Coordinates of C-alpha atoms and ligand atoms in Angstrom, one line a residue:
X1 CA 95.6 88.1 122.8
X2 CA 98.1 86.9 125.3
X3 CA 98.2 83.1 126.6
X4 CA 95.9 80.3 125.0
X5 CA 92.9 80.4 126.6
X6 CA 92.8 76.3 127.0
X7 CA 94.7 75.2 129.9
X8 CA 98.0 73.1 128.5
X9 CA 99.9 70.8 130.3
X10 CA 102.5 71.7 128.4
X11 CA 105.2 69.1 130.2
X12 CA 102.7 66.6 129.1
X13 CA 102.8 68.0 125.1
X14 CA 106.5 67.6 125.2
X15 CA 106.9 64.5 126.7
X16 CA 104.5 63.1 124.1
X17 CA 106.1 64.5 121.6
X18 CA 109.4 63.0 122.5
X19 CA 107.9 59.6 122.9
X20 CA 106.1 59.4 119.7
X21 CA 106.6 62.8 117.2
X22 CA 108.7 61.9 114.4
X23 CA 109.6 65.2 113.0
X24 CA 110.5 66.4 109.3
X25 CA 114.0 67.9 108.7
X26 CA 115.0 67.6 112.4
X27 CA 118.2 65.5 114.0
X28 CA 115.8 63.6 117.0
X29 CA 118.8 63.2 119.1
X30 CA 119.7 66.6 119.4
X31 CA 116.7 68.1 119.9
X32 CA 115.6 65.7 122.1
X33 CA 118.7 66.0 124.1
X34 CA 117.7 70.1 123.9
X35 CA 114.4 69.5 125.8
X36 CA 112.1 68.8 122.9
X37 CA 110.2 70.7 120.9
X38 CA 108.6 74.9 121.6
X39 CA 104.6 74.2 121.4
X40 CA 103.2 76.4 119.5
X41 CA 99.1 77.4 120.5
X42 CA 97.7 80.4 118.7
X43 CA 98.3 83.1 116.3
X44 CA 96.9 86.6 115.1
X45 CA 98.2 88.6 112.2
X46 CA 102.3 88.7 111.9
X47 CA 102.4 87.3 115.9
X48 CA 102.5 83.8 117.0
X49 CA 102.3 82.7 120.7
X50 CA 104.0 79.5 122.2
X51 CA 102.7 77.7 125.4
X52 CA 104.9 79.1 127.7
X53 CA 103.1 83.0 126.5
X54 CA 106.5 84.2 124.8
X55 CA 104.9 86.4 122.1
X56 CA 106.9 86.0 118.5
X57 CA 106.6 88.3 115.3
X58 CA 106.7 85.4 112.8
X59 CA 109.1 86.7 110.7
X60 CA 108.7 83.5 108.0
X61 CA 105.0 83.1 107.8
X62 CA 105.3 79.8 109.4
X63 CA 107.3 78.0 106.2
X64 CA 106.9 80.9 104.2
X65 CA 103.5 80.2 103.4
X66 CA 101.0 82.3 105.5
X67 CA 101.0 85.3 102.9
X68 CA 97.3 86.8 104.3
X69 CA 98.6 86.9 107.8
X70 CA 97.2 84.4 111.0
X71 CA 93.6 84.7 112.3
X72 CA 91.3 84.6 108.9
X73 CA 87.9 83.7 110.4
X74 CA 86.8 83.7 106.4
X75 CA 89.1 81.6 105.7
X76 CA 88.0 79.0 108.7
X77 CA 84.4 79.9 107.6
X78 CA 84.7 78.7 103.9
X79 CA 86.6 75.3 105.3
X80 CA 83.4 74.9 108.0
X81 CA 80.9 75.5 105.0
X82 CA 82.4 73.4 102.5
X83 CA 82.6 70.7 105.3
X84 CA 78.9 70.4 105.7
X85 CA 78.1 71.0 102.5
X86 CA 80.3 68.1 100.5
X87 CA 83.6 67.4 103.1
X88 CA 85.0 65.2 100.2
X89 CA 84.4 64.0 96.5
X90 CA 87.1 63.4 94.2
X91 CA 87.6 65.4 91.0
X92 CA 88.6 61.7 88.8
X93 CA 86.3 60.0 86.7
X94 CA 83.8 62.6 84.9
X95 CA 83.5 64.7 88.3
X96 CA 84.1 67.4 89.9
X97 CA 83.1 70.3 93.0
X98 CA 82.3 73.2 92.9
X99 CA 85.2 74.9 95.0
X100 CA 88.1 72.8 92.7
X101 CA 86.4 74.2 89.4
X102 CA 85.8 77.7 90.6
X103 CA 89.5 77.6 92.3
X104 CA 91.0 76.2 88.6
X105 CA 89.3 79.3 87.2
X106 CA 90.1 81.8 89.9
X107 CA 94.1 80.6 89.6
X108 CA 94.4 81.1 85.6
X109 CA 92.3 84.2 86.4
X110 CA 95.6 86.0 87.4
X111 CA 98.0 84.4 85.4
X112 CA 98.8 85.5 82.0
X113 CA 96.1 84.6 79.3
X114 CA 98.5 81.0 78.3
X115 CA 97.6 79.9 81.5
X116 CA 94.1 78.2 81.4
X117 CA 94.2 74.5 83.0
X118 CA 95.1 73.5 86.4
X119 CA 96.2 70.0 87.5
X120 CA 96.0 70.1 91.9
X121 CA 98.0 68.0 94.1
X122 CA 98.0 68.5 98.3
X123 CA 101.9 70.4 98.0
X124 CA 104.7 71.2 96.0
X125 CA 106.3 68.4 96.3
X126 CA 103.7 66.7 94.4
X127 CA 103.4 69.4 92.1
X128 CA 106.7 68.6 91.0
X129 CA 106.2 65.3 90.4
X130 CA 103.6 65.7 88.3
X131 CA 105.7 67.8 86.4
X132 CA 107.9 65.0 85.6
X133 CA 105.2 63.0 84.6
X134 CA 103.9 65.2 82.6
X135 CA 106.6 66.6 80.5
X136 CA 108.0 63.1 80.1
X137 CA 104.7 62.2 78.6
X138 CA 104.3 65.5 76.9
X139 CA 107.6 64.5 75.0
X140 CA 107.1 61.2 73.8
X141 CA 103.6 62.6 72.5
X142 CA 105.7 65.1 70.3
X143 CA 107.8 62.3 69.2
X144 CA 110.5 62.7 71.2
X145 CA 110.8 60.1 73.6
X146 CA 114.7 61.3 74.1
X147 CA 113.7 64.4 75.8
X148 CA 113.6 62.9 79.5
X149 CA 116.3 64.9 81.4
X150 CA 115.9 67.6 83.5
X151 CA 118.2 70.7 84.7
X152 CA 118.1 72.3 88.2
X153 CA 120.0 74.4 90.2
X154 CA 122.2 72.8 93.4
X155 CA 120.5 74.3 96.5
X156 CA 118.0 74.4 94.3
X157 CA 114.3 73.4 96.9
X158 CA 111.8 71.7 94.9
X159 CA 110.4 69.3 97.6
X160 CA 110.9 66.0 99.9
X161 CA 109.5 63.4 97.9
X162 CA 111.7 61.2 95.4
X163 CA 111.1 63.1 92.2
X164 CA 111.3 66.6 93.9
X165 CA 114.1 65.8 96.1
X166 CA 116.0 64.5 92.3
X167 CA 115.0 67.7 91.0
X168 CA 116.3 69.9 94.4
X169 CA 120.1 70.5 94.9
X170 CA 120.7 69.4 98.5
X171 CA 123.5 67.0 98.6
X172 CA 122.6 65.9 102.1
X173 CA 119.1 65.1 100.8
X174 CA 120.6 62.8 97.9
X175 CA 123.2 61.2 100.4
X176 CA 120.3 59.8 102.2
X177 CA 117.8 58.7 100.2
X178 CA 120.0 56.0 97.5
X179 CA 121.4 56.3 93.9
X180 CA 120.0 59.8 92.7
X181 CA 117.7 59.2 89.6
X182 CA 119.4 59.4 86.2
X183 CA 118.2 62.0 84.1
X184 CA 118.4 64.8 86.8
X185 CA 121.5 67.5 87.0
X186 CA 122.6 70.0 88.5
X187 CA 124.4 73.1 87.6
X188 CA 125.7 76.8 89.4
X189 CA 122.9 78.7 91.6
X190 CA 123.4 82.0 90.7
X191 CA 124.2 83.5 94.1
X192 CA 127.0 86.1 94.0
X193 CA 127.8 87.1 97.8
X194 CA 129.6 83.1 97.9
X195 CA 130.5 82.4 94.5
X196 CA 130.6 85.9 92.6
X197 CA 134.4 86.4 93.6
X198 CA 135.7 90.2 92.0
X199 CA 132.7 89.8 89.3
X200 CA 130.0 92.2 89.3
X201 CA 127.1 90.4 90.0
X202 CA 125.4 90.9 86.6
X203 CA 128.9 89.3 85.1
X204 CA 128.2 86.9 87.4
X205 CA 124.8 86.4 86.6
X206 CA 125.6 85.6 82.9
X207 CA 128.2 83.1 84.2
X208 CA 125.7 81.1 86.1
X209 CA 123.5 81.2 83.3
X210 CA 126.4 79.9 80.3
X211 CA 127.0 76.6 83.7
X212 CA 123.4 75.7 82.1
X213 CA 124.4 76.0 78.6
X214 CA 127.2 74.2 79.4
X215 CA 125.1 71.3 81.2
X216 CA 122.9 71.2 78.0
X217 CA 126.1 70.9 75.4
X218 CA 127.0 68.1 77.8
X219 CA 123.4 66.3 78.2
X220 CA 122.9 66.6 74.6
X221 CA 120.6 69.1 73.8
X222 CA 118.4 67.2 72.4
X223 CA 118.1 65.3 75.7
X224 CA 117.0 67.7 77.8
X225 CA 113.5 67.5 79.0
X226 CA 112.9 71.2 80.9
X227 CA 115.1 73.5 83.3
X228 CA 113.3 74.1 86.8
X229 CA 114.6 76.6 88.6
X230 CA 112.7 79.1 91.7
X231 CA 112.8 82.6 90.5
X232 CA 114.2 83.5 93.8
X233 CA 115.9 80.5 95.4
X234 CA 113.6 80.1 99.1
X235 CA 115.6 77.1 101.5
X236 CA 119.0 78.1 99.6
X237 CA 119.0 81.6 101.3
X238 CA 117.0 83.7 99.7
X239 CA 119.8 83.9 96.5
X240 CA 118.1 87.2 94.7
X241 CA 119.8 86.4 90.8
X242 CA 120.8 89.2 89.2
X243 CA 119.7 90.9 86.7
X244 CA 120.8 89.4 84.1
X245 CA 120.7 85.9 84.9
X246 CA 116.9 84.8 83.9
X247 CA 116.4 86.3 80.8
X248 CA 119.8 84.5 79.8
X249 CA 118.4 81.7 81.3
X250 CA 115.4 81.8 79.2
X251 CA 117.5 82.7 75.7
X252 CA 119.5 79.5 76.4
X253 CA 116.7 77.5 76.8
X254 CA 114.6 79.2 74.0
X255 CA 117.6 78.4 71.9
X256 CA 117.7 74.1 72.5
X257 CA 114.1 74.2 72.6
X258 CA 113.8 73.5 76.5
X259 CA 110.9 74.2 78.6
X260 CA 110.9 76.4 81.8
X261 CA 109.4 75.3 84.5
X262 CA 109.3 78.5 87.1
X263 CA 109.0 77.0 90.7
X264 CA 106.8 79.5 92.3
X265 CA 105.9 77.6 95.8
X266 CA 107.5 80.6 98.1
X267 CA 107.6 83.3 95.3
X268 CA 103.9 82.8 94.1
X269 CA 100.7 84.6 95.2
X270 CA 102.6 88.0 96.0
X271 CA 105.6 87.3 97.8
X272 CA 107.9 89.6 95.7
X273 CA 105.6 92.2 95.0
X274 CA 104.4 90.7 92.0
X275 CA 101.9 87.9 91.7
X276 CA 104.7 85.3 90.4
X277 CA 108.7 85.6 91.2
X278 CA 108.6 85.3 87.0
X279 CA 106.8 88.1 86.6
X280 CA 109.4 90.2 89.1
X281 CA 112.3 88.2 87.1
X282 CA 111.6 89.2 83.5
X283 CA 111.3 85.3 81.9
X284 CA 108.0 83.6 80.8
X285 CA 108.1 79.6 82.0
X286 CA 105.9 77.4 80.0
X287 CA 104.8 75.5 83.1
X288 CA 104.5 76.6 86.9
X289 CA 103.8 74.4 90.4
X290 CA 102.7 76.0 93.4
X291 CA 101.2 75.4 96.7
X292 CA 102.1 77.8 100.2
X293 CA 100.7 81.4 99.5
X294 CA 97.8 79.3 97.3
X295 CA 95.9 78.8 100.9
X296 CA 98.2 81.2 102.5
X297 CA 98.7 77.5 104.6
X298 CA 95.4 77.4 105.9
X299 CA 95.3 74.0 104.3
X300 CA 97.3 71.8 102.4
X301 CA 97.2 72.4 98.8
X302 CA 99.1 72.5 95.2
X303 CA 98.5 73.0 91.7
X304 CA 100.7 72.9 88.7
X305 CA 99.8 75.6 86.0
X306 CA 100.2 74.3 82.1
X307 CA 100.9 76.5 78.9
X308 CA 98.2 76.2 76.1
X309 CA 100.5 75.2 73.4
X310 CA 101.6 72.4 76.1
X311 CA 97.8 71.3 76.9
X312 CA 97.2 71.1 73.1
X313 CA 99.1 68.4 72.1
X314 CA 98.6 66.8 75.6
X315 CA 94.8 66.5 75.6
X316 CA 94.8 65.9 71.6
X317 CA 96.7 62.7 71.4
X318 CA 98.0 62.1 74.7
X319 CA 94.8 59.4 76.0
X320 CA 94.1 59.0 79.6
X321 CA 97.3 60.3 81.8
X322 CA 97.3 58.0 84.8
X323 CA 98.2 60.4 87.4
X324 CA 96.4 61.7 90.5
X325 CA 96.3 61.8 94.4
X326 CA 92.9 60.9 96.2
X327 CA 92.8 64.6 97.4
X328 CA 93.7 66.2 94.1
X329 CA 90.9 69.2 94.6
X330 CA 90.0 68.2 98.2
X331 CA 86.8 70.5 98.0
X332 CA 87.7 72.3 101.6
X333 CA 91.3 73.2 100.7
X334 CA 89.7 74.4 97.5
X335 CA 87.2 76.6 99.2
X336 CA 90.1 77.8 101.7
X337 CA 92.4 78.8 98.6
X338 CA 90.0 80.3 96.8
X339 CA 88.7 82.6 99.6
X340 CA 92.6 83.4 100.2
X341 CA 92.8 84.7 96.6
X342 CA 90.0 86.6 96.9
X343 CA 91.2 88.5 100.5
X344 CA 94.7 88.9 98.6
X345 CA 92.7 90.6 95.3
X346 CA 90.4 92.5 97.9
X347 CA 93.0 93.7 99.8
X348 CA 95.4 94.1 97.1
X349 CA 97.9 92.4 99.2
X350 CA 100.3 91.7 96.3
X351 CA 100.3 95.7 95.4
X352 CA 101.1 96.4 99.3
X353 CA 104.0 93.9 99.1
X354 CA 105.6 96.0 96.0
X355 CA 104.5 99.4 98.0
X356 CA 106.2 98.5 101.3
X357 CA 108.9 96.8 99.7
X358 CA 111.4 99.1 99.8
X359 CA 110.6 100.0 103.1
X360 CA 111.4 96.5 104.2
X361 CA 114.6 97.0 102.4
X362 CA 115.3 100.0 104.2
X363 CA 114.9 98.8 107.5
X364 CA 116.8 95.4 106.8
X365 CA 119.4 98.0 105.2
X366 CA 120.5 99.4 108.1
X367 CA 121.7 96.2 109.9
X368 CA 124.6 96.4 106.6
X369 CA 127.3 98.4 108.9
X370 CA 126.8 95.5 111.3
X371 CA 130.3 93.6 112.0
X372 CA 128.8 90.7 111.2
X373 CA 126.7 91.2 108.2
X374 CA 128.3 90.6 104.8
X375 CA 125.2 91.7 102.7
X376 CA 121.7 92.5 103.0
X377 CA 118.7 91.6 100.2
X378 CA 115.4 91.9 99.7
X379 CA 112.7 92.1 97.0
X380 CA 109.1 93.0 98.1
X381 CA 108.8 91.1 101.4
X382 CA 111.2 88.2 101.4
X383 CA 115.2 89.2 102.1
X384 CA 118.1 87.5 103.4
X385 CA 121.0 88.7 105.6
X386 CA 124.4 87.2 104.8
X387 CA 126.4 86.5 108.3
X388 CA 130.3 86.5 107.4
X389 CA 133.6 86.6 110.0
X390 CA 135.2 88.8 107.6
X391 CA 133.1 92.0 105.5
X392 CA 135.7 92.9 103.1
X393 CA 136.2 89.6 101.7
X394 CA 133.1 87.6 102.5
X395 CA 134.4 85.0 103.8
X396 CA 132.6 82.2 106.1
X397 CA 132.8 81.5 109.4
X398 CA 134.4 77.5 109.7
X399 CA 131.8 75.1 109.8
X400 CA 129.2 76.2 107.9
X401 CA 125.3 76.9 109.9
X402 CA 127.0 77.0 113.2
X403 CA 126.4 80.7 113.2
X404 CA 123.8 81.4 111.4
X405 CA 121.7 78.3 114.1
X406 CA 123.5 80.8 117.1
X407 CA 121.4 83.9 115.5
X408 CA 118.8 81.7 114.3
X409 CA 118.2 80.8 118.4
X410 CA 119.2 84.0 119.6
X411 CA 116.5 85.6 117.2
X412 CA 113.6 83.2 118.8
X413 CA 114.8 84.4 122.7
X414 CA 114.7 88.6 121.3
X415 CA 110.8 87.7 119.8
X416 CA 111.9 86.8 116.2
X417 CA 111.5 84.4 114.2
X418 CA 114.4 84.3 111.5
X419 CA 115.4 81.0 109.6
X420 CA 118.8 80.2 109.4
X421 CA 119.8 78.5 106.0
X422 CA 123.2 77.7 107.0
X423 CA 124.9 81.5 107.5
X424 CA 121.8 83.0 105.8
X425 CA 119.3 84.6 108.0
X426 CA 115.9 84.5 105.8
X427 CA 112.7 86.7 106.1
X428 CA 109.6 85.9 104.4
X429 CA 106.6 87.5 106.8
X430 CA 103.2 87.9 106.3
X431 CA 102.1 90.4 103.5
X432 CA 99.8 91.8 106.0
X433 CA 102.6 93.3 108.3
X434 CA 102.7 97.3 108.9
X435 CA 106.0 99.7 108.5
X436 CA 105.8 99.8 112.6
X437 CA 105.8 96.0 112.8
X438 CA 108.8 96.0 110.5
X439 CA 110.5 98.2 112.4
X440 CA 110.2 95.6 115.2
X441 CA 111.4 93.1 113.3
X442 CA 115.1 94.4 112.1
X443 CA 115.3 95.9 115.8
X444 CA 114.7 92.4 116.8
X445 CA 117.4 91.1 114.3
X446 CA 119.4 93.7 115.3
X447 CA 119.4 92.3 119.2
X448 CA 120.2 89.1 117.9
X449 CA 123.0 89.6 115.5
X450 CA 124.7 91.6 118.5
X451 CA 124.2 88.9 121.1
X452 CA 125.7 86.1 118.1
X453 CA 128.1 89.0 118.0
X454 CA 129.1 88.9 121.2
X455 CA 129.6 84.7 121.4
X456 CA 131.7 84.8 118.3
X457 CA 133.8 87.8 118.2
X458 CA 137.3 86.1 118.4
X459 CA 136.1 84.6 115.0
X460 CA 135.9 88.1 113.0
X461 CA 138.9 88.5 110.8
Ligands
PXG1 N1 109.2 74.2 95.8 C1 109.7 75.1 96.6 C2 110.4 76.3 95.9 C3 109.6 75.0 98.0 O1 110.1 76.0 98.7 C4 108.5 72.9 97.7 C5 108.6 73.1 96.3 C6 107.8 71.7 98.2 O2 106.6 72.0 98.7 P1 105.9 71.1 99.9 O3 104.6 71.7 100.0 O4 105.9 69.7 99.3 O5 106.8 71.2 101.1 C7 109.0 73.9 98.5 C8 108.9 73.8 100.0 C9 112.8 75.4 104.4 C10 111.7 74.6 103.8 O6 113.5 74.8 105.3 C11 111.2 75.0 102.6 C12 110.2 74.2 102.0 C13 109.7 73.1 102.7 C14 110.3 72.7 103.9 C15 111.3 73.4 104.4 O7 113.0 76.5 104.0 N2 109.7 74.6 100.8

């Protein structure tokens, strides 16, 4: 597969795109003033093509979410079935499809045995929200109608909308949308390479963790609602914790009472070699939202995964709880997950992702003697490269993303693509990619860090 079949006039894409696409996350001024945006038109496996023919490895699975790899004619097929057969009914009032009961079943099916209902929404944003909803409700059920706060991480990503971007960490985020919600805090990520200092990073790890206690004393502990936190933090940088800082994390919490909420949107559905980042992270979270690897991004879909000894209490004396989105178990993005679980089962995709693992971290280890590289990180097939201007110490280059966007761009023009989260380069491909097409990838990241190399060399301390 080489250039889209369908003739594009791809002057005419962009130019419409300018005129009337109001894009997510993106400053419109500079990236109009850059020529607009790269079309994207087909994709196969770990490779993505653009209009223009360049041929990209996708080295983030689109937004980290494409864990089965592009191309799934099942996966197209269970949409195109589904769509004949019932395109919508909603799953309120007494009803339900067959695709959003089977999926509900299929998704507790590989979670541990506490695990049995499922609440869907169309992302994890919304799953998040939900969350709120429900544990605030879940409190005053249990007679404590004090318990409404909730602890997160700062960087922490936990989605766009209000609730979610309350409960994410991203200070530009809560700049522009108003007066943060009360009831929402924040405390230390626990990401040694910038805030570790002489620490080792499982001394480090316990300090992060005693930030939360700390948080609690302060809140009140009996105040505090639920921590969220992503087992590995995703749009921070890929912030690996150490060892010890999650099952602290969950002794703390155990200790005031506090439920865990484990954010599993990127980490979920095999990313880290495991079916859930908790699972890889040693800690056992009494609630868990997800949505990305759940259709592999096929479609759009979330679901929130409740504890039994939650649900109990909830369906017992808690009445009607009004929540729920029109497409809550839209019956095609139901069908599309639940054929995506079955290709990850049937190709034990989440066992290839633990076997090939440490190859990934081998190849992504030898970019460590690189000038510019401050540390390397991966678990399963998500990893992080830390840019810095000076090795020994760690240090930053000034202005923080500048460098990382240079490698980020210089990345795209080698045939990579690598996400920049400020100086963090981030990996997250498809689960389906071969040792030989990771080898491609840190050559390719290779060729990029040399060309940002070469444009900020006078920088390097
Ligand atoms: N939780 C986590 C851990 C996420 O990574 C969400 C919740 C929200 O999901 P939805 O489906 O509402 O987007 C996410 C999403 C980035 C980036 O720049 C990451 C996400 C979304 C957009 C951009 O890395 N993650």
């Amino acid at each position: 597969m080489t250039a889209h079949p369908k003739n594009i006039d791809i002057a005419e894409v962009v130019r419409h795109d300018i005129a009337h696409h109001f894009h997510p996350f993106t400053d419109h001024k500079a990236f109009h003033a850059a020529g607009g945006p790269r079309v994207m038109t087909h994709a196969d496996g770990v490779w993505i093509w653009d209009a223009s023919g360049n041929k990209l490895l996708d080295g983030m699975a689109g937004l980290w979410c494409v864990n089965v790899g592009y191309g799934r004619k099942e996966l197209a097929e269970a949409a195109y079935r589904q769509m004949l057969d019932l395109p919508y009914y909603n799953t309120f009032f007494k009803t339900t499809t067959v695709p959003a009961t089977e999926l509900a079943a299929k998704i507790s099916s590989v979670m541990p045995e506490r695990f049995k209902q499922i609440f869907f929404t169309n992302s994890g944003s919304e799953a998040n929200d939900t969350i709120v909803r429900f544990v605030r409700h879940y409190w005053k059920l249990k007679g404590k109608p004090y318990r409404q706060h909730f602890i997160a991480r700062h960087r922490g990503y936990h989605g766009s909308t209000m609730v979610a971007a309350n409960l994410g960490g991203f200070a530009g985020m809560h700049g522009q949308m108003g007066t943060p919600f009360a009831g929402f805090h924040h405390v230390q990520q626990p990401h040694w390479f910038d805030f570790g200092g002489d620490k080792t990073p499982e001394e480090f790890g316990l300090e992060a963790a005693a930030d939360l206690e700390r948080k609690i004393l302060e809140v009140g502990p009996d105040n505090v609602a639920a921590f969220i936190g992503e087992p590995i933090q995703g749009a921070a940088g890929v912030i690996i914790p150490p060892s010890t800082y999650w099952p602290e994390v969950q002794k703390i919490c155990r200790k005031y009472g506090i439920l865990i909420i484990s954010d599993e949107v990127i980490c979920g559905f095999g990313r880290t070699g495991n079916w859930w980042g908790f699972q890889a992270m040693g800690f056992e979270p009494d609630i868990v939202p997800m949505a990305k690897g759940l259709s592999s991004g096929y479609l759009p879909i979330g679901a929130v995964a409740i504890a039994d000894h939650l649900i109990k209490d909830f369906f017992e004396l808690g009445g009607e709880f009004y929540h729920g989105m029109t497409y809550a178990g839209h019956p095609a993005a139901c069908a599309v997950a639940l054929k995506n679980i079955e290709i990850i089962q049937s190709e034990k995709l989440v066992e290839r992702a633990f076997e090939i693992g440490p190859y990934f971290k081998e190849a992504l280890g030898r970019l460590k003697d690189h000038p510019l590289v401050g540390e390397v990180r991966s678990m399963g097939l998500i990893g992080a490269i830390e840019l810095t201007c000076n090795k020994k110490t760690r240090k930053r280059f000034r202005e923080p993303g500048r460098v990382g966007t240079m490698c980020r761009d210089h990345s795209f023009k080698q045939g990579l693509i690598m996400r920049a989260c400020w100086d963090t380069m981030v990996l997250s491909p498809p689960l389906v990619i071969s040792k030989k097409e990771i080898d491609e990838l840190a050559r390719f990241a290779k060729l990029a860090l040399d060309a940002t190399l070469a444009d900020v060399k006078s920088e390097l301390e």
